[in-house]
XYZ file of C-alpha atoms in Angstrom:
91
model
C 6.843 -81.391 -78.990
C 3.524 -81.396 -76.940
C 4.420 -78.789 -74.494
C 4.856 -74.846 -74.596
C 7.371 -72.665 -72.865
C 6.784 -69.404 -71.356
C 8.461 -66.784 -69.173
C 6.183 -65.529 -66.481
C 7.567 -63.097 -63.913
C 11.172 -64.391 -64.275
C 10.229 -68.100 -64.078
C 10.210 -70.601 -66.921
C 6.770 -72.285 -67.204
C 6.047 -75.258 -69.365
C 2.548 -75.932 -70.171
C 1.607 -79.580 -70.962
C -1.669 -79.532 -72.949
C -2.593 -83.072 -72.839
C -2.308 -83.157 -68.852
C -3.473 -79.486 -68.519
C -0.818 -78.946 -66.140
C 2.006 -76.365 -65.692
C 5.760 -77.215 -64.775
C 8.233 -74.788 -63.289
C 11.725 -75.367 -65.121
C 14.976 -73.814 -63.935
C 17.156 -72.132 -66.255
C 18.922 -75.208 -67.375
C 15.730 -77.123 -68.094
C 14.348 -74.259 -69.936
C 17.614 -74.176 -72.111
C 17.254 -77.990 -72.705
C 13.742 -77.410 -73.847
C 14.749 -74.520 -76.161
C 17.336 -76.579 -77.791
C 15.003 -79.305 -78.367
C 12.524 -77.086 -80.031
C 15.407 -75.831 -82.291
C 16.006 -79.513 -83.299
C 19.370 -79.818 -81.750
C 21.076 -83.420 -81.006
C 21.804 -84.813 -77.562
C 25.368 -84.155 -78.364
C 24.683 -80.424 -79.416
C 22.498 -79.956 -76.343
C 25.104 -81.164 -74.199
C 28.048 -79.253 -75.663
C 25.869 -75.885 -75.492
C 25.530 -76.676 -71.579
C 29.160 -77.558 -71.257
C 30.265 -74.474 -72.885
C 28.653 -72.578 -69.978
C 31.394 -74.316 -67.619
C 29.418 -77.249 -66.677
C 31.447 -80.703 -66.669
C 30.562 -82.230 -70.075
C 29.732 -85.674 -68.256
C 27.285 -83.676 -65.981
C 25.671 -82.027 -69.020
C 25.034 -85.430 -70.711
C 23.500 -86.416 -67.604
C 21.274 -83.428 -67.235
C 20.100 -83.594 -70.808
C 19.258 -87.329 -70.643
C 17.367 -86.911 -67.443
C 15.459 -83.828 -68.540
C 14.424 -85.521 -71.769
C 13.615 -88.901 -70.162
C 11.355 -87.211 -67.521
C 9.635 -85.143 -70.122
C 8.960 -88.180 -72.194
C 7.439 -90.042 -69.260
C 5.254 -87.046 -68.575
C 4.046 -86.985 -72.264
C 5.343 -83.552 -72.963
C 7.597 -84.821 -75.810
C 7.848 -87.986 -77.928
C 11.418 -88.730 -79.153
C 12.536 -91.506 -81.479
C 14.472 -94.265 -79.896
C 17.538 -93.223 -81.912
C 17.490 -90.056 -79.875
C 18.448 -92.112 -76.925
C 21.040 -94.222 -78.679
C 24.600 -94.613 -77.250
C 26.845 -91.879 -78.478
C 30.491 -90.860 -78.118
C 29.415 -88.626 -75.180
C 28.624 -91.649 -73.088
C 32.260 -92.438 -72.788
C 33.317 -88.992 -71.540
């Protein structure tokens, strides 16, 4: 992972070293980032979010959108298998 997450004055800040840029993350984004750092699968990350009371289908969409955006920004580089269809796509 190319970024570093820090908590500064109650705000989650992601630093992208290759861009020399800072990105403010909401709590869900920060949680998704931390789960990625821990090596969780897309299904496991979506489950973590759903356990907090968010609709499972929405959780999958949040994870997918965040990861795709971070990949476009060059903050992460994931294998194509990470985006492979899963059982969660049919929720």
